[in-house]
Short mmCIF file of C-alpha atoms in Angstrom, two decimals:
data_model
loop_
_atom_site.label_atom_id
_atom_site.label_comp_id
_atom_site.label_asym_id
_atom_site.label_seq_id
_atom_site.Cartn_x
_atom_site.Cartn_y
_atom_site.Cartn_z
CA ASP A 30 0.24 -0.25 -0.03
CA ALA A 31 1.66 2.62 -1.46
CA GLY A 32 2.50 6.40 0.60
CA VAL A 33 1.95 10.13 -0.46
CA THR A 34 4.41 9.82 -3.59
CA GLN A 35 5.76 14.19 -4.28
CA SER A 36 7.39 14.71 -7.54
CA PRO A 37 9.98 15.64 -8.44
CA THR A 38 11.94 15.97 -4.64
CA HIS A 39 14.35 18.57 -5.71
CA LEU A 40 13.78 20.87 -8.77
CA ILE A 41 15.69 24.27 -9.07
CA LYS A 42 14.82 27.49 -11.08
CA THR A 43 15.49 30.71 -11.42
CA ARG A 44 13.11 33.92 -10.19
CA GLY A 45 10.10 33.94 -12.09
CA GLN A 46 9.96 31.63 -13.58
CA GLN A 47 6.89 28.80 -13.52
CA VAL A 48 7.10 25.54 -11.62
CA THR A 49 4.68 22.75 -10.96
CA LEU A 50 4.57 20.08 -8.12
CA ARG A 51 2.70 17.04 -8.46
CA CYS A 52 1.00 14.54 -5.74
CA SER A 53 -0.61 11.31 -5.21
CA PRO A 54 -2.21 10.93 -2.42
CA LYS A 55 -2.44 7.94 0.08
CA SER A 56 -4.25 4.54 -0.86
CA GLY A 57 -8.48 4.94 0.01
CA HIS A 58 -7.80 9.11 0.33
CA ASP A 59 -9.74 11.91 -1.33
CA THR A 60 -7.95 15.15 -0.18
CA VAL A 61 -5.29 16.38 -0.54
CA SER A 62 -3.57 19.92 0.70
CA TRP A 63 -0.47 21.88 0.47
CA TYR A 64 2.36 23.33 2.77
CA GLN A 65 4.56 25.41 2.72
CA GLN A 66 7.88 24.77 5.04
CA ALA A 67 10.30 27.48 4.81
CA LEU A 68 13.45 26.85 6.78
CA GLY A 69 13.63 26.66 10.18
CA GLN A 70 10.14 27.17 9.99
CA GLY A 71 6.73 24.80 10.71
CA PRO A 72 4.86 24.11 7.53
CA GLN A 73 2.33 27.07 6.54
CA PHE A 74 -1.15 25.61 5.18
CA ILE A 75 -1.18 26.38 0.87
CA PHE A 76 -4.75 25.20 0.67
CA GLN A 77 -6.81 21.97 0.31
CA TYR A 78 -8.00 19.77 -2.28
CA TYR A 79 -10.98 17.81 -2.47
CA GLU A 80 -13.87 16.48 -4.75
CA GLU A 81 -12.05 19.04 -7.27
CA GLU A 82 -12.46 21.56 -6.18
CA GLU A 83 -10.12 24.40 -3.48
CA ARG A 84 -12.33 23.93 -0.46
CA GLN A 85 -9.22 26.35 2.10
CA ARG A 86 -6.68 28.30 1.22
CA GLY A 87 -4.37 29.57 3.21
CA ASN A 88 -2.50 33.03 3.17
CA PHE A 89 -0.81 32.65 -0.36
CA PRO A 90 -1.17 35.17 -3.48
CA ASP A 91 -2.75 34.14 -6.58
CA ARG A 92 0.97 32.69 -7.40
CA PHE A 93 0.37 29.75 -5.83
CA SER A 94 -2.92 27.79 -7.81
CA GLY A 95 -3.76 24.06 -8.04
CA HIS A 96 -5.61 21.13 -9.02
CA GLN A 97 -7.38 17.96 -8.57
CA PHE A 98 -7.45 14.89 -10.19
CA PRO A 99 -10.85 12.51 -10.34
CA ASN A 100 -7.78 10.47 -9.40
CA TYR A 101 -7.76 12.73 -6.65
CA SER A 102 -4.29 13.37 -7.62
CA SER A 103 -2.69 16.91 -7.46
CA GLU A 104 -0.80 19.54 -8.52
CA LEU A 105 0.46 22.53 -7.69
CA ASN A 106 2.08 25.64 -9.87
CA VAL A 107 3.81 28.40 -8.70
CA ASN A 108 4.14 31.54 -11.49
CA ALA A 109 6.47 34.53 -11.69
CA LEU A 110 8.84 32.88 -8.70
CA LEU A 111 10.65 35.02 -6.16
CA LEU A 112 13.86 34.17 -3.55
CA GLY A 113 11.55 33.88 -0.95
CA ASP A 114 9.26 30.45 -2.47
CA SER A 115 12.68 28.26 -2.42
CA ALA A 116 10.59 26.25 0.31
CA LEU A 117 10.34 22.38 1.79
CA TYR A 118 6.31 21.93 -0.50
CA LEU A 119 4.70 19.22 1.12
CA CYS A 120 1.83 17.34 0.80
CA ALA A 121 -1.03 15.51 2.85
CA SER A 122 -3.72 13.16 1.46
CA SER A 123 -6.31 12.52 4.16
CA SER A 124 -9.94 10.87 4.10
CA GLY A 125 -13.52 13.39 4.16
CA GLN A 126 -11.21 17.01 4.44
CA GLY A 127 -9.40 15.46 7.17
CA ARG A 128 -12.23 16.10 9.57
CA GLY A 129 -11.56 13.35 12.19
CA GLN A 130 -8.80 11.83 10.00
CA PRO A 131 -5.16 12.05 10.02
CA GLN A 132 -3.00 13.64 7.36
CA HIS A 133 -0.52 12.03 5.88
CA PHE A 134 2.56 13.71 4.38
CA GLY A 135 4.79 12.58 1.48
CA ASP A 136 8.63 13.52 1.27
CA GLY A 137 8.49 16.84 0.22
CA THR A 138 9.94 18.26 -2.37
CA ARG A 139 12.49 20.69 -1.94
CA LEU A 140 12.36 23.51 -4.57
CA SER A 141 15.21 25.80 -4.86
CA ILE A 142 15.21 29.23 -6.34
CA LEU A 143 18.17 31.00 -8.31
CA GLY B 22 -7.56 30.47 12.75
CA ILE B 23 -5.64 29.29 16.42
CA GLN B 24 -1.95 29.21 17.85
CA VAL B 25 -0.10 26.69 17.74
CA GLU B 26 2.67 27.30 20.32
CA GLN B 27 4.85 23.47 21.67
CA SER B 28 7.76 24.54 24.69
CA PRO B 29 9.80 24.15 25.07
CA PRO B 30 11.29 24.85 21.61
CA ASP B 31 14.50 22.95 21.97
CA LEU B 32 16.06 20.36 23.63
CA ILE B 33 19.27 17.93 24.55
CA LEU B 34 19.48 14.99 25.96
CA GLN B 35 21.77 12.65 27.04
CA GLU B 36 20.62 8.95 25.49
CA GLY B 37 18.39 7.18 27.99
CA ALA B 38 17.33 9.89 29.64
CA ASN B 39 13.21 11.13 29.32
CA SER B 40 11.61 14.11 28.16
CA THR B 41 8.08 15.53 27.77
CA LEU B 42 7.11 17.78 24.84
CA ARG B 43 4.02 20.45 24.97
CA CYS B 44 1.90 21.85 22.23
CA ASN B 45 -1.04 24.84 24.16
CA PHE B 46 -3.68 25.10 21.25
CA SER B 47 -5.91 27.91 21.61
CA ASP B 48 -9.53 26.70 20.24
CA SER B 49 -11.54 23.56 20.15
CA VAL B 50 -10.17 21.82 17.58
CA ASN B 51 -11.18 18.32 16.42
CA ASN B 52 -7.53 17.15 14.71
CA LEU B 53 -4.74 17.08 16.58
CA GLN B 54 -1.53 15.14 14.54
CA TRP B 55 1.92 15.03 16.10
CA PHE B 56 4.53 14.45 14.18
CA HIS B 57 8.56 14.12 13.90
CA GLN B 58 10.76 15.30 11.24
CA ASN B 59 13.87 14.07 10.87
CA PRO B 60 17.36 15.97 9.19
CA TRP B 61 16.11 14.36 5.30
CA GLY B 62 12.41 16.52 5.98
CA GLN B 63 10.43 13.63 6.00
CA LEU B 64 7.01 14.05 7.98
CA ILE B 65 6.49 10.93 10.55
CA ASN B 66 3.25 11.05 11.72
CA LEU B 67 3.03 9.74 15.47
CA PHE B 68 -0.26 9.78 16.73
CA TYR B 69 -3.57 11.33 16.11
CA ILE B 70 -5.02 12.14 19.31
CA PRO B 71 -7.81 14.53 18.95
CA SER B 72 -8.56 13.39 22.70
CA GLY B 73 -7.29 10.67 25.57
CA THR B 74 -4.24 8.71 25.96
CA LYS B 75 -2.41 6.94 22.92
CA GLN B 76 1.10 5.04 23.64
CA ASN B 77 3.68 3.39 21.28
CA GLY B 78 6.54 1.98 22.58
CA ARG B 79 8.86 4.32 23.75
CA LEU B 80 6.61 7.63 22.46
CA SER B 81 3.09 8.88 24.60
CA ALA B 82 0.85 11.37 24.46
CA THR B 83 -2.34 12.40 26.37
CA THR B 84 -4.35 15.38 25.13
CA VAL B 85 -6.28 17.31 27.37
CA ALA B 86 -9.60 18.53 24.67
CA THR B 87 -11.21 20.97 27.75
CA GLU B 88 -8.06 22.79 28.39
CA ARG B 89 -6.16 22.81 25.03
CA TYR B 90 -3.05 21.47 25.48
CA SER B 91 -1.75 18.06 24.22
CA LEU B 92 1.76 16.41 25.81
CA LEU B 93 4.22 14.28 24.34
CA TYR B 94 6.12 12.11 26.11
CA ILE B 95 9.45 10.39 25.03
CA SER B 96 10.98 7.71 27.64
CA SER B 97 14.59 5.73 27.10
CA SER B 98 15.90 8.43 24.64
CA GLN B 99 17.83 6.53 21.38
CA THR B 100 19.72 8.92 19.02
CA THR B 101 17.18 8.25 16.88
CA ASP B 102 14.59 10.82 18.08
CA SER B 103 16.51 13.32 17.38
CA GLY B 104 15.36 15.72 15.29
CA VAL B 105 12.01 18.45 15.55
CA TYR B 106 8.56 17.38 16.73
CA PHE B 107 5.29 19.61 15.54
CA CYS B 108 2.04 19.89 16.75
CA ALA B 109 -1.02 20.50 13.92
CA ALA B 110 -4.15 21.00 14.96
CA LYS B 111 -7.69 21.61 13.10
CA THR B 112 -10.65 23.37 14.46
CA ASN B 113 -14.58 22.50 13.73
CA THR B 114 -15.08 25.46 11.68
CA GLY B 115 -12.26 25.45 9.33
CA ASN B 116 -10.21 22.76 7.59
CA GLN B 117 -6.80 24.17 7.70
CA PHE B 118 -4.50 23.04 9.73
CA TYR B 119 -1.81 24.88 11.47
CA PHE B 120 1.61 23.33 13.06
CA GLY B 121 3.32 24.57 15.50
CA THR B 122 6.65 26.63 16.28
CA GLY B 123 8.06 22.72 16.93
CA THR B 124 9.96 21.20 19.15
CA SER B 125 13.08 20.85 18.61
CA LEU B 126 15.59 17.36 19.73
CA THR B 127 18.33 16.60 19.76
CA VAL B 128 19.48 12.95 21.48
CA ILE B 129 23.42 14.08 22.55
CA PRO B 130 25.11 9.50 23.00
#
């Protein structure tokens, strides 16, 4: 039973570029949430997808967008990359929007902006 | 959103010692989890514990929901316990998980 898988594991981009990160949830999970973790800080919630819709969004600009596919996998897109976007991006999956259910995290994508 | 505070921020232990990590949250929660983040950045689920007490080997956790805090106990610590421990909580009124700032644990041999 595969857990949450994320790709790629590492990525290097330059300022102004665009990036797409991918996440496949744990089997049986229908909800995907994305987090940004800057060095030395706790993960910060970006948004959550359920039934192919963005259900809640954290305090992130519109440059951050996402998508959920019918098979529950998800993408995180970041446009016009800034140096400050350098971080570990974590995907978490759960069932039923995480209400009363634990979240399971992938190993993350480490994004570096030059 | 809710505030999640963890203490202590840093902890250094001799191998074999016991420790207690605390997580305070500012509102009623329906979901609380403890995680261990290893040096490679992997977030490992330790406990899903919105209330009550659970034990898993040398680790145990207690959440007193009415008093809005949770405790993580580590007994007979090992060097492999080193890393950052996070608690994260979600309220009944939203889908957003809020993480604390973490406790950085170093276990020395």
